[in-house]
Structure formats: C-alpha cells, structure tokens
mmCIF file of C-alpha atoms and ligand atoms in Angstrom:
data_model
loop_
_atom_site.group_PDB
_atom_site.id
_atom_site.type_symbol
_atom_site.label_atom_id
_atom_site.label_comp_id
_atom_site.label_asym_id
_atom_site.label_seq_id
_atom_site.Cartn_x
_atom_site.Cartn_y
_atom_site.Cartn_z
ATOM 1 C CA UNK A 1 0.000 0.000 0.000
ATOM 2 C CA UNK A 2 1.498 3.256 -1.138
ATOM 3 C CA UNK A 3 -0.434 5.285 1.420
ATOM 4 C CA UNK A 4 1.213 3.725 4.424
ATOM 5 C CA UNK A 5 4.557 5.574 4.441
ATOM 6 C CA UNK A 6 2.679 8.825 3.931
ATOM 7 C CA UNK A 7 0.414 8.098 6.870
ATOM 8 C CA UNK A 8 3.285 7.174 9.115
ATOM 9 C CA UNK A 9 4.967 10.385 8.058
ATOM 10 C CA UNK A 10 1.857 12.370 8.813
ATOM 11 C CA UNK A 11 1.627 10.817 12.268
ATOM 12 C CA UNK A 12 5.194 11.898 12.854
ATOM 13 C CA UNK A 13 4.057 15.419 12.019
ATOM 14 C CA UNK A 14 1.098 15.004 14.320
ATOM 15 C CA UNK A 15 3.444 13.969 17.077
ATOM 16 C CA UNK A 16 5.694 16.919 16.362
ATOM 17 C CA UNK A 17 2.844 19.387 16.341
ATOM 18 C CA UNK A 18 1.685 18.074 19.705
ATOM 19 C CA UNK A 19 -1.551 16.663 18.283
ATOM 20 C CA UNK A 20 -0.752 13.065 18.952
ATOM 21 C CA UNK A 21 -3.387 10.437 18.523
ATOM 22 C CA UNK A 22 -3.645 9.113 22.017
ATOM 23 C CA UNK A 23 -4.585 5.858 23.626
ATOM 24 C CA UNK A 24 -8.254 4.987 24.016
ATOM 25 C CA UNK A 25 -8.345 6.328 27.548
ATOM 26 C CA UNK A 26 -6.463 9.264 28.988
ATOM 27 C CA UNK A 27 -6.633 13.014 28.789
ATOM 28 C CA UNK A 28 -8.418 14.483 25.751
ATOM 29 C CA UNK A 29 -6.477 15.980 22.844
ATOM 30 C CA UNK A 30 -8.916 18.862 22.543
ATOM 31 C CA UNK A 31 -11.458 20.488 24.825
ATOM 32 C CA UNK A 32 -14.413 22.235 23.253
ATOM 33 C CA UNK A 33 -17.109 24.260 24.967
ATOM 34 C CA UNK A 34 -20.300 25.202 23.211
ATOM 35 C CA UNK A 35 -23.582 26.760 24.256
ATOM 36 C CA UNK A 36 -26.693 24.629 24.228
ATOM 37 C CA UNK A 37 -28.555 24.819 20.856
ATOM 38 C CA UNK A 38 -25.447 25.974 18.976
ATOM 39 C CA UNK A 39 -23.744 23.792 16.347
ATOM 40 C CA UNK A 40 -20.277 22.437 17.035
ATOM 41 C CA UNK A 41 -17.494 20.996 14.880
ATOM 42 C CA UNK A 42 -15.538 18.170 16.478
ATOM 43 C CA UNK A 43 -12.099 18.209 14.846
ATOM 44 C CA UNK A 44 -10.220 15.128 13.702
ATOM 45 C CA UNK A 45 -7.747 15.437 10.886
ATOM 46 C CA UNK A 46 -4.321 14.548 9.590
ATOM 47 C CA UNK A 47 -1.859 17.384 9.450
ATOM 48 C CA UNK A 48 -0.675 16.476 5.953
ATOM 49 C CA UNK A 49 -3.108 16.036 3.073
ATOM 50 C CA UNK A 50 -3.965 12.342 3.146
ATOM 51 C CA UNK A 51 -6.980 11.259 1.116
ATOM 52 C CA UNK A 52 -9.274 9.353 3.466
ATOM 53 C CA UNK A 53 -12.242 9.018 1.046
ATOM 54 C CA UNK A 54 -11.818 5.246 0.798
ATOM 55 C CA UNK A 55 -10.965 4.721 4.464
ATOM 56 C CA UNK A 56 -13.092 3.998 7.493
ATOM 57 C CA UNK A 57 -13.487 6.232 10.510
ATOM 58 C CA UNK A 58 -15.790 5.911 13.463
ATOM 59 C CA UNK A 59 -16.929 8.553 15.916
ATOM 60 C CA UNK A 60 -18.105 7.271 19.275
ATOM 61 C CA UNK A 61 -19.201 8.864 22.502
ATOM 62 C CA UNK A 62 -18.263 7.398 25.823
ATOM 63 C CA UNK A 63 -21.342 6.253 27.748
ATOM 64 C CA UNK A 64 -21.786 4.960 31.254
ATOM 65 C CA UNK A 65 -21.832 1.327 30.082
ATOM 66 C CA UNK A 66 -21.650 1.187 26.317
ATOM 67 C CA UNK A 67 -20.215 3.578 23.795
ATOM 68 C CA UNK A 68 -22.737 5.436 21.676
ATOM 69 C CA UNK A 69 -22.410 5.397 17.892
ATOM 70 C CA UNK A 70 -22.155 9.006 16.760
ATOM 71 C CA UNK A 71 -20.967 8.750 13.173
ATOM 72 C CA UNK A 72 -19.490 6.042 10.968
ATOM 73 C CA UNK A 73 -17.920 6.567 7.563
ATOM 74 C CA UNK A 74 -16.677 3.717 5.384
ATOM 75 C CA UNK A 75 -15.465 4.260 1.831
ATOM 76 C CA UNK A 76 -18.254 6.602 0.787
ATOM 77 C CA UNK A 77 -21.019 5.067 2.912
ATOM 78 C CA UNK A 78 -22.150 6.514 6.218
ATOM 79 C CA UNK A 79 -25.092 6.577 8.585
ATOM 80 C CA UNK A 80 -28.375 7.272 6.801
ATOM 81 C CA UNK A 81 -26.549 6.596 3.553
ATOM 82 C CA UNK A 82 -25.961 2.848 3.427
ATOM 83 C CA UNK A 83 -24.922 2.287 7.043
ATOM 84 C CA UNK A 84 -27.111 1.656 10.076
ATOM 85 C CA UNK A 85 -26.608 1.640 13.808
ATOM 86 C CA UNK A 86 -26.411 5.322 14.759
ATOM 87 C CA UNK A 87 -27.540 6.138 18.283
ATOM 88 C CA UNK A 88 -30.978 7.757 18.524
ATOM 89 C CA UNK A 89 -29.457 10.766 20.280
ATOM 90 C CA UNK A 90 -27.491 11.719 17.169
ATOM 91 C CA UNK A 91 -29.917 10.741 14.381
ATOM 92 C CA UNK A 92 -30.239 13.502 11.811
ATOM 93 C CA UNK A 93 -27.882 15.838 13.718
ATOM 94 C CA UNK A 94 -24.398 14.709 12.657
ATOM 95 C CA UNK A 95 -22.717 15.315 9.327
ATOM 96 C CA UNK A 96 -19.204 15.042 7.925
ATOM 97 C CA UNK A 97 -17.466 17.296 5.425
ATOM 98 C CA UNK A 98 -17.306 15.226 2.217
ATOM 99 C CA UNK A 99 -15.182 17.809 0.387
ATOM 100 C CA UNK A 100 -12.638 17.782 3.205
ATOM 101 C CA UNK A 101 -12.015 14.022 3.123
ATOM 102 C CA UNK A 102 -9.383 14.276 0.401
ATOM 103 C CA UNK A 103 -7.449 16.596 2.750
ATOM 104 C CA UNK A 104 -7.478 14.032 5.548
ATOM 105 C CA UNK A 105 -10.186 15.860 7.494
ATOM 106 C CA UNK A 106 -12.604 13.538 9.320
ATOM 107 C CA UNK A 107 -14.195 16.305 11.413
ATOM 108 C CA UNK A 108 -17.940 16.182 12.063
ATOM 109 C CA UNK A 109 -20.565 18.746 12.855
ATOM 110 C CA UNK A 110 -23.230 18.202 15.508
ATOM 111 C CA UNK A 111 -26.232 20.430 14.995
ATOM 112 C CA UNK A 112 -28.240 21.995 17.800
ATOM 113 C CA UNK A 113 -26.210 20.625 20.692
ATOM 114 C CA UNK A 114 -28.044 19.365 23.763
ATOM 115 C CA UNK A 115 -26.850 19.207 27.332
ATOM 116 C CA UNK A 116 -26.602 15.400 27.114
ATOM 117 C CA UNK A 117 -24.119 15.740 24.217
ATOM 118 C CA UNK A 118 -21.491 16.712 26.795
ATOM 119 C CA UNK A 119 -18.843 14.059 27.226
ATOM 120 C CA UNK A 120 -15.853 12.357 25.679
ATOM 121 C CA UNK A 121 -15.775 11.604 21.962
ATOM 122 C CA UNK A 122 -13.302 9.463 20.053
ATOM 123 C CA UNK A 123 -12.528 9.559 16.345
ATOM 124 C CA UNK A 124 -11.050 6.189 15.431
ATOM 125 C CA UNK A 125 -9.415 4.904 12.257
ATOM 126 C CA UNK A 126 -9.875 1.197 13.038
ATOM 127 C CA UNK A 127 -8.265 -0.258 9.918
ATOM 128 C CA UNK A 128 -5.103 1.798 9.998
ATOM 129 C CA UNK A 129 -1.867 -0.170 10.226
ATOM 130 C CA UNK A 130 0.344 -0.710 12.158
ATOM 131 C CA UNK A 131 -2.098 0.517 14.805
ATOM 132 C CA UNK A 132 -5.560 2.008 14.750
ATOM 133 C CA UNK A 133 -5.517 5.692 15.463
ATOM 134 C CA UNK A 134 -7.636 7.473 18.012
ATOM 135 C CA UNK A 135 -8.280 11.156 18.558
ATOM 136 C CA UNK A 136 -10.139 12.226 21.653
ATOM 137 C CA UNK A 137 -12.272 15.292 22.277
ATOM 138 C CA UNK A 138 -13.952 16.489 25.423
ATOM 139 C CA UNK A 139 -17.137 18.387 24.661
ATOM 140 C CA UNK A 140 -18.880 20.572 27.203
ATOM 141 C CA UNK A 141 -22.336 21.879 26.329
ATOM 142 C CA UNK A 142 -23.185 24.780 28.580
ATOM 143 C CA UNK A 143 -26.796 25.523 29.418
ATOM 144 C CA UNK A 144 -28.130 28.809 28.128
ATOM 145 C CA UNK A 145 -29.281 30.847 31.054
ATOM 146 C CA UNK A 146 -32.278 32.875 30.080
ATOM 147 C CA UNK A 147 -33.708 35.981 31.587
ATOM 148 C CA UNK A 148 -36.891 34.900 33.275
ATOM 149 C CA UNK A 149 -39.283 36.754 35.464
ATOM 150 C CA UNK A 150 -40.240 35.250 38.772
ATOM 151 C CA UNK A 151 -40.646 36.714 42.253
ATOM 152 C CA UNK A 152 -37.129 37.230 43.554
ATOM 153 C CA UNK A 153 -35.438 37.232 40.151
ATOM 154 C CA UNK A 154 -32.177 39.147 40.532
ATOM 155 C CA UNK A 155 -32.516 42.621 38.979
ATOM 156 C CA UNK A 156 -29.810 44.151 36.791
ATOM 157 C CA UNK A 157 -26.788 44.547 39.064
ATOM 158 C CA UNK A 158 -26.033 48.109 40.111
ATOM 159 C CA UNK A 159 -22.384 48.733 39.202
ATOM 160 C CA UNK A 160 -20.166 51.658 40.211
ATOM 161 C CA UNK A 161 -16.516 52.680 40.185
ATOM 162 C CA UNK A 162 -15.708 53.513 43.798
ATOM 163 C CA UNK A 163 -12.227 54.895 43.383
ATOM 164 C CA UNK A 164 -10.211 56.232 40.490
ATOM 165 C CA UNK A 165 -7.760 53.440 41.234
ATOM 166 C CA UNK A 166 -10.227 50.861 39.882
ATOM 167 C CA UNK A 167 -12.267 49.564 42.786
ATOM 168 C CA UNK A 168 -15.469 48.257 41.217
ATOM 169 C CA UNK A 169 -18.600 47.601 43.241
ATOM 170 C CA UNK A 170 -21.599 45.538 42.264
ATOM 171 C CA UNK A 171 -24.851 45.526 44.197
ATOM 172 C CA UNK A 172 -27.659 42.995 43.716
ATOM 173 C CA UNK A 173 -30.561 43.750 46.032
ATOM 174 C CA UNK A 174 -33.632 41.721 46.931
ATOM 175 C CA UNK A 175 -32.992 38.449 45.127
ATOM 176 C CA UNK A 176 -34.324 35.025 46.044
ATOM 177 C CA UNK A 177 -32.988 32.358 45.872
ATOM 178 C CA UNK A 178 -29.621 33.761 46.852
ATOM 179 C CA UNK A 179 -27.675 34.692 43.712
ATOM 180 C CA UNK A 180 -23.976 34.193 43.113
ATOM 181 C CA UNK A 181 -22.529 37.564 42.188
ATOM 182 C CA UNK A 182 -19.291 37.677 40.222
ATOM 183 C CA UNK A 183 -17.109 40.147 38.380
ATOM 184 C CA UNK A 184 -15.989 38.964 34.947
ATOM 185 C CA UNK A 185 -13.310 40.478 32.753
ATOM 186 C CA UNK A 186 -13.727 40.941 28.981
ATOM 187 C CA UNK A 187 -12.762 37.280 28.422
ATOM 188 C CA UNK A 188 -15.500 36.167 30.836
ATOM 189 C CA UNK A 189 -12.900 35.088 33.377
ATOM 190 C CA UNK A 190 -13.991 35.401 36.990
ATOM 191 C CA UNK A 191 -12.057 38.006 38.943
ATOM 192 C CA UNK A 192 -11.236 37.647 42.631
ATOM 193 C CA UNK A 193 -13.908 39.484 44.594
ATOM 194 C CA UNK A 194 -14.531 40.595 48.132
ATOM 195 C CA UNK A 195 -18.037 40.243 49.521
ATOM 196 C CA UNK A 196 -18.869 43.432 51.405
ATOM 197 C CA UNK A 197 -22.555 42.729 51.974
ATOM 198 C CA UNK A 198 -24.385 39.428 52.319
ATOM 199 C CA UNK A 199 -27.671 39.932 54.116
ATOM 200 C CA UNK A 200 -31.073 38.325 54.217
ATOM 201 C CA UNK A 201 -34.191 40.334 54.814
ATOM 202 C CA UNK A 202 -37.646 38.717 54.716
ATOM 203 C CA UNK A 203 -36.397 35.901 52.515
ATOM 204 C CA UNK A 204 -34.694 38.246 50.057
ATOM 205 C CA UNK A 205 -30.934 38.437 49.718
ATOM 206 C CA UNK A 206 -28.837 41.562 49.301
ATOM 207 C CA UNK A 207 -25.355 40.889 47.979
ATOM 208 C CA UNK A 208 -22.612 43.407 47.268
ATOM 209 C CA UNK A 209 -19.167 42.433 45.983
ATOM 210 C CA UNK A 210 -16.087 44.451 45.081
ATOM 211 C CA UNK A 211 -13.100 43.822 42.907
ATOM 212 C CA UNK A 212 -9.996 45.810 42.096
ATOM 213 C CA UNK A 213 -8.958 46.109 38.476
ATOM 214 C CA UNK A 214 -5.628 47.411 37.256
ATOM 215 C CA UNK A 215 -6.219 47.387 33.506
ATOM 216 C CA UNK A 216 -8.573 49.739 31.684
ATOM 217 C CA UNK A 217 -11.333 47.805 29.955
ATOM 218 C CA UNK A 218 -14.928 46.690 30.277
ATOM 219 C CA UNK A 219 -16.034 44.442 33.119
ATOM 220 C CA UNK A 220 -19.272 42.616 33.816
ATOM 221 C CA UNK A 221 -20.991 41.988 37.068
ATOM 222 C CA UNK A 222 -22.961 38.757 36.692
ATOM 223 C CA UNK A 223 -25.698 37.625 39.046
ATOM 224 C CA UNK A 224 -26.756 34.013 38.670
ATOM 225 C CA UNK A 225 -29.578 32.084 40.273
ATOM 226 C CA UNK A 226 -28.687 28.600 39.110
ATOM 227 C CA UNK A 227 -31.798 26.984 40.602
ATOM 228 C CA UNK A 228 -33.982 29.158 38.378
ATOM 229 C CA UNK A 229 -31.725 29.239 35.270
ATOM 230 C CA UNK A 230 -31.609 32.976 35.701
ATOM 231 C CA UNK A 231 -28.599 35.094 34.876
ATOM 232 C CA UNK A 232 -28.372 38.838 34.470
ATOM 233 C CA UNK A 233 -25.398 41.153 34.095
ATOM 234 C CA UNK A 234 -24.338 44.794 33.895
ATOM 235 C CA UNK A 235 -21.269 46.237 32.239
ATOM 236 C CA UNK A 236 -18.957 48.985 33.363
ATOM 237 C CA UNK A 237 -15.902 50.336 31.548
ATOM 238 C CA UNK A 238 -12.753 51.679 33.194
ATOM 239 C CA UNK A 239 -10.714 54.188 31.187
ATOM 240 C CA UNK A 240 -7.205 55.452 31.510
ATOM 241 C CA UNK A 241 -7.716 58.592 33.561
ATOM 242 C CA UNK A 242 -6.386 61.723 31.821
ATOM 243 C CA UNK A 243 -4.315 62.713 34.845
ATOM 244 C CA UNK A 244 -2.546 59.382 34.606
ATOM 245 C CA UNK A 245 -1.488 60.083 31.027
ATOM 246 C CA UNK A 246 -0.334 63.570 32.058
ATOM 247 C CA UNK A 247 1.583 62.060 34.972
ATOM 248 C CA UNK A 248 3.258 59.492 32.749
ATOM 249 C CA UNK A 249 4.242 62.145 30.182
ATOM 250 C CA UNK A 250 5.553 64.417 32.981
ATOM 251 C CA UNK A 251 7.656 61.621 34.447
ATOM 252 C CA UNK A 252 9.086 60.740 31.038
ATOM 253 C CA UNK A 253 9.909 64.392 30.303
ATOM 254 C CA UNK A 254 11.478 64.805 33.761
ATOM 255 C CA UNK A 255 13.635 61.705 33.314
ATOM 256 C CA UNK A 256 14.787 62.822 29.862
ATOM 257 C CA UNK A 257 15.550 66.315 31.187
ATOM 258 C CA UNK A 258 17.449 64.893 34.155
ATOM 259 C CA UNK A 259 19.530 62.683 31.892
ATOM 260 C CA UNK A 260 20.305 65.594 29.558
ATOM 261 C CA UNK A 261 21.243 67.810 32.519
ATOM 262 C CA UNK A 262 23.536 65.178 33.993
ATOM 263 C CA UNK A 263 25.237 64.564 30.638
ATOM 264 C CA UNK A 264 25.694 68.288 30.000
ATOM 265 C CA UNK A 265 26.957 68.740 33.568
ATOM 266 C CA UNK A 266 29.511 65.976 33.158
ATOM 267 C CA UNK A 267 30.663 67.426 29.821
ATOM 268 C CA UNK A 268 31.027 70.930 31.262
ATOM 269 C CA UNK A 269 32.834 69.604 34.331
ATOM 270 C CA UNK A 270 35.226 67.573 32.133
ATOM 271 C CA UNK A 271 35.830 70.590 29.913
ATOM 272 C CA UNK A 272 36.805 72.875 32.808
ATOM 273 C CA UNK A 273 38.797 70.153 34.542
ATOM 274 C CA UNK A 274 40.722 69.577 31.312
ATOM 275 C CA UNK A 275 41.335 73.281 30.849
ATOM 276 C CA UNK A 276 42.539 73.649 34.439
ATOM 277 C CA UNK A 277 44.872 70.696 34.010
ATOM 278 C CA UNK A 278 46.309 72.199 30.827
ATOM 279 C CA UNK A 279 46.778 75.493 32.608
ATOM 280 C CA UNK A 280 48.406 73.817 35.640
ATOM 281 C CA UNK A 281 50.674 71.796 33.358
ATOM 282 C CA UNK A 282 51.728 74.967 31.559
ATOM 283 C CA UNK A 283 52.625 76.681 34.831
ATOM 284 C CA UNK A 284 54.586 73.730 36.129
ATOM 285 C CA UNK A 285 56.418 72.803 32.933
ATOM 286 C CA UNK A 286 59.844 74.334 32.559
ATOM 287 C CA UNK A 287 59.874 76.711 29.630
ATOM 288 C CA UNK A 288 60.741 74.956 26.366
ATOM 289 C CA UNK A 289 63.816 75.827 24.386
ATOM 290 C CA UNK A 290 61.799 77.929 21.960
ATOM 291 C CA UNK A 291 60.145 79.823 24.785
ATOM 292 C CA UNK A 292 63.556 80.393 26.412
ATOM 293 C CA UNK A 293 64.744 81.783 23.102
ATOM 294 C CA UNK A 294 61.645 83.922 22.841
ATOM 295 C CA UNK A 295 62.189 85.167 26.386
ATOM 296 C CA UNK A 296 65.813 85.804 25.632
ATOM 297 C CA UNK A 297 64.822 87.810 22.515
ATOM 298 C CA UNK A 298 62.338 89.809 24.510
ATOM 299 C CA UNK A 299 64.840 90.518 27.307
ATOM 300 C CA UNK A 300 67.329 91.932 24.839
ATOM 301 C CA UNK A 301 67.229 95.661 24.849
ATOM 302 C CA UNK A 302 65.952 97.128 21.629
HETATM 303 C C1 NAG B 1 -14.360 1.525 -2.061
HETATM 304 O O1 NAG B 1 -15.490 1.488 -2.914
HETATM 305 C C2 NAG B 1 -15.183 1.338 -4.265
HETATM 306 C C3 NAG B 1 -16.487 1.357 -5.046
HETATM 307 O O2 NAG B 1 -17.307 2.395 -4.632
HETATM 308 C C4 NAG B 1 -14.440 0.019 -4.496
HETATM 309 O O3 NAG B 1 -14.058 -0.058 -5.860
HETATM 310 C C5 NAG B 1 -13.212 -0.028 -3.639
HETATM 311 O O4 NAG B 1 -12.584 -1.283 -3.758
HETATM 312 C C6 NAG B 1 -13.585 0.225 -2.202
HETATM 313 N N1 NAG B 1 -12.368 0.302 -1.399
HETATM 314 C C7 NAG B 1 -12.191 -0.295 -0.237
HETATM 315 C C8 NAG B 1 -10.884 -0.093 0.452
HETATM 316 O O5 NAG B 1 -13.057 -1.035 0.240
HETATM 317 C C1 NAG B 2 -11.789 20.341 8.671
HETATM 318 O O1 NAG B 2 -12.987 20.793 8.091
HETATM 319 C C2 NAG B 2 -13.764 21.653 8.897
HETATM 320 C C3 NAG B 2 -15.054 21.965 8.155
HETATM 321 O O2 NAG B 2 -14.818 22.575 6.910
HETATM 322 C C4 NAG B 2 -12.980 22.910 9.235
HETATM 323 O O3 NAG B 2 -13.692 23.732 10.101
HETATM 324 C C5 NAG B 2 -11.661 22.518 9.870
HETATM 325 O O4 NAG B 2 -10.891 23.676 10.087
HETATM 326 C C6 NAG B 2 -10.911 21.540 9.005
HETATM 327 N N1 NAG B 2 -9.706 21.106 9.713
HETATM 328 C C7 NAG B 2 -8.474 21.306 9.203
HETATM 329 C C8 NAG B 2 -7.345 20.848 10.054
HETATM 330 O O5 NAG B 2 -8.296 21.831 8.116
HETATM 331 C C1 NAG B 3 -19.025 36.349 27.444
HETATM 332 O O1 NAG B 3 -20.329 35.911 27.755
HETATM 333 C C2 NAG B 3 -21.371 36.550 27.019
HETATM 334 C C3 NAG B 3 -22.685 36.002 27.500
HETATM 335 O O2 NAG B 3 -22.730 35.908 28.871
HETATM 336 C C4 NAG B 3 -21.180 36.265 25.531
HETATM 337 O O3 NAG B 3 -22.142 36.953 24.770
HETATM 338 C C5 NAG B 3 -19.789 36.720 25.096
HETATM 339 O O4 NAG B 3 -19.567 36.350 23.764
HETATM 340 C C6 NAG B 3 -18.729 36.072 25.976
HETATM 341 N N1 NAG B 3 -17.429 36.609 25.616
HETATM 342 C C7 NAG B 3 -16.318 35.853 25.510
HETATM 343 C C8 NAG B 3 -15.067 36.564 25.138
HETATM 344 O O5 NAG B 3 -16.339 34.648 25.729
#
C-alpha cells in the first residue's frame, strides 16, 4: 500500500505538532465548549493532506456502560446513507465534510447541541496499520441561562466605580434564591472578589461584591440564580484617567531632562577640569627651548 509511508509520516508530524493520537483512555487531545442549541465541529484530521475518502473512521461517545455510535464513515457510505446503527441521540444531527475528506479531514458537525451531548468523543481509524488511530475530544455543552421573570429574580446589578484606582462595586438587592454575584473580565474570566454585603431580609438576599482592576477595559458583574436558570449582568468600563497620562508624560519628560542635565553637567565639568589641568601643566612645565629663546629675545634691549 502506497499510502502507508505517507500516513506514518503524517503521524510523525502530528506527534511533532503536539496533536498526537492518544490511547483509548487518557486526557483528551482537545477540549471544546459550546452553548446549548449551537452547532459544534468536532475536529479530527491529519496534518498532511492524506486522502481518506476510501478509508473507514468511526466517531463514538463514551457512555456509562456502552459507547454510543455518533458517526461512521466507510469508503463513501455513512449513517443514513448505506450504514445503520447510529444512536438515537445523534440521528439527523451529525454530518461530515465530504469535500474535506481528500485533505485528511474527518471532522464532524453536531447540529443543535443538547446538554446530554457533553462528554468524551473518540474519532477512530480502526483499519489503519500498524495501529488504529484514536483522537479524543472532550465536549462541554453549557446551558443557556435565560432571563426569566419570577418573584425574587435578581434585577440588573447596580455597578459603580468607587475609586479612580479601579475599585469596582456591584450591588444585587432583593434576590431570592440567593444569587452568586461575580465580576468577569472581557474574556468572561472570573475576577477575585470581596463580599462586602451578604444579608437576608424577609427571605430576600442583598449581595454586594467588590473587585480591584488594574487594567482599563470593560467588566461585567454577573448575578446568577442557578436553581432558576436565571442570569443577568451589567457592564462597566474603566478608562485610563487623563491625569494618569499627564503624569506618565511628565515623568518621562522629567527623566529625559534629568539625563540631559547630567550629561551636559559631566561634559562641562570635564571641559573645565581639562582646561585647568592644561593650565596647571603649563605653569609647572619648565619653559621649552623655543620659549627660552623667545624670552631671551624679549629681554634683549631694543
Ligand atoms: C471503495 O469502494 C469502491 C467502489 O465504490 C471500491 O471499488 C473499492 O474497492 C472500495 N475500497 C475499499 C478499500 O473497500
Ligand atoms: C476540517 O474541516 C472543517 C469543516 O470545513 C474545518 O472547520 C476545519 O478547520 C478543518 N480542519 C483542518 C485541520 O483543516
Ligand atoms: C461572554 O459571555 C457573554 C454572555 O454571557 C457572551 O455573549 C460573550 O460572547 C462572551 N465573551 C467571551 C469573550 O467569551
């Protein structure tokens, strides 16, 4: 088979690029997070262009007892097109990219992801020699939290900048059940916060948290009531304060001026020092022969 050396070569590249096909169990090669109802592409491909149109590849999802059949492709046939056995969960929702097969791309798309799609997927080339190849993907489908109205639904958080330095405060009053209140940066990463108020009053919770930010940018305060699938957020943006820019410019100018002054000072000092030394040398040196002659000439009466 002519393909074999090419495949082995491509696996070498895969190894080099860090995308090794791993053993059947172990850490995933790729982690993917998607929001419920969105489509997702699960990647599985050779780095070099290997035509896999006439090969077989099998996508499975790890289950509690048995693996679920997600997608099977075999030399032009696949589920709902000559092959049978796809799990009910994935019927009519999974497709491959037929035009990509000649480039060695066995990726699949799952349409309208559901929460139960979360889990570990494997893309297996079972007939590949010398060993079948496996690529593993961990998929997380996050629930979409919708704004819903119910008594005690957290209102839009009240966000303020407390100090020019970047102390941000977020207040969520009168919510029930108790919300988690977090500050997120622009990448939706949770920032460390300090809870300054956490009170209950007639079954309603009042929560206030603060965080300190050092970078200008936009931040979100997010209140979540997980039990009710309720999430609501407010944004606040922190700018570079003008006085800070002025201060930075002033410091830079001062440093440049100081450096110039020092350099000029050293030059002037060296110049005078040099001059003084020349003068001192002249006074100490015995008069040269020419000077003696000159002196002698001058001393002669006219
Ligand atoms: C793939 O299918 C074609 C016909 O569609 C056949 O000629 C060929 O032998 C098959 N290849 C393999 C590896 O089964
Ligand atoms: C494989 O094909 C999919 C769908 O077109 C694409 O999103 C993905 O980037 C391709 N993978 C590679 C490695 O080219
Ligand atoms: C952050 O989350 C919001 C929804 O809560 C989403 O619209 C936005 O795209 C996310 N941003 C990033 C960078 O993930």
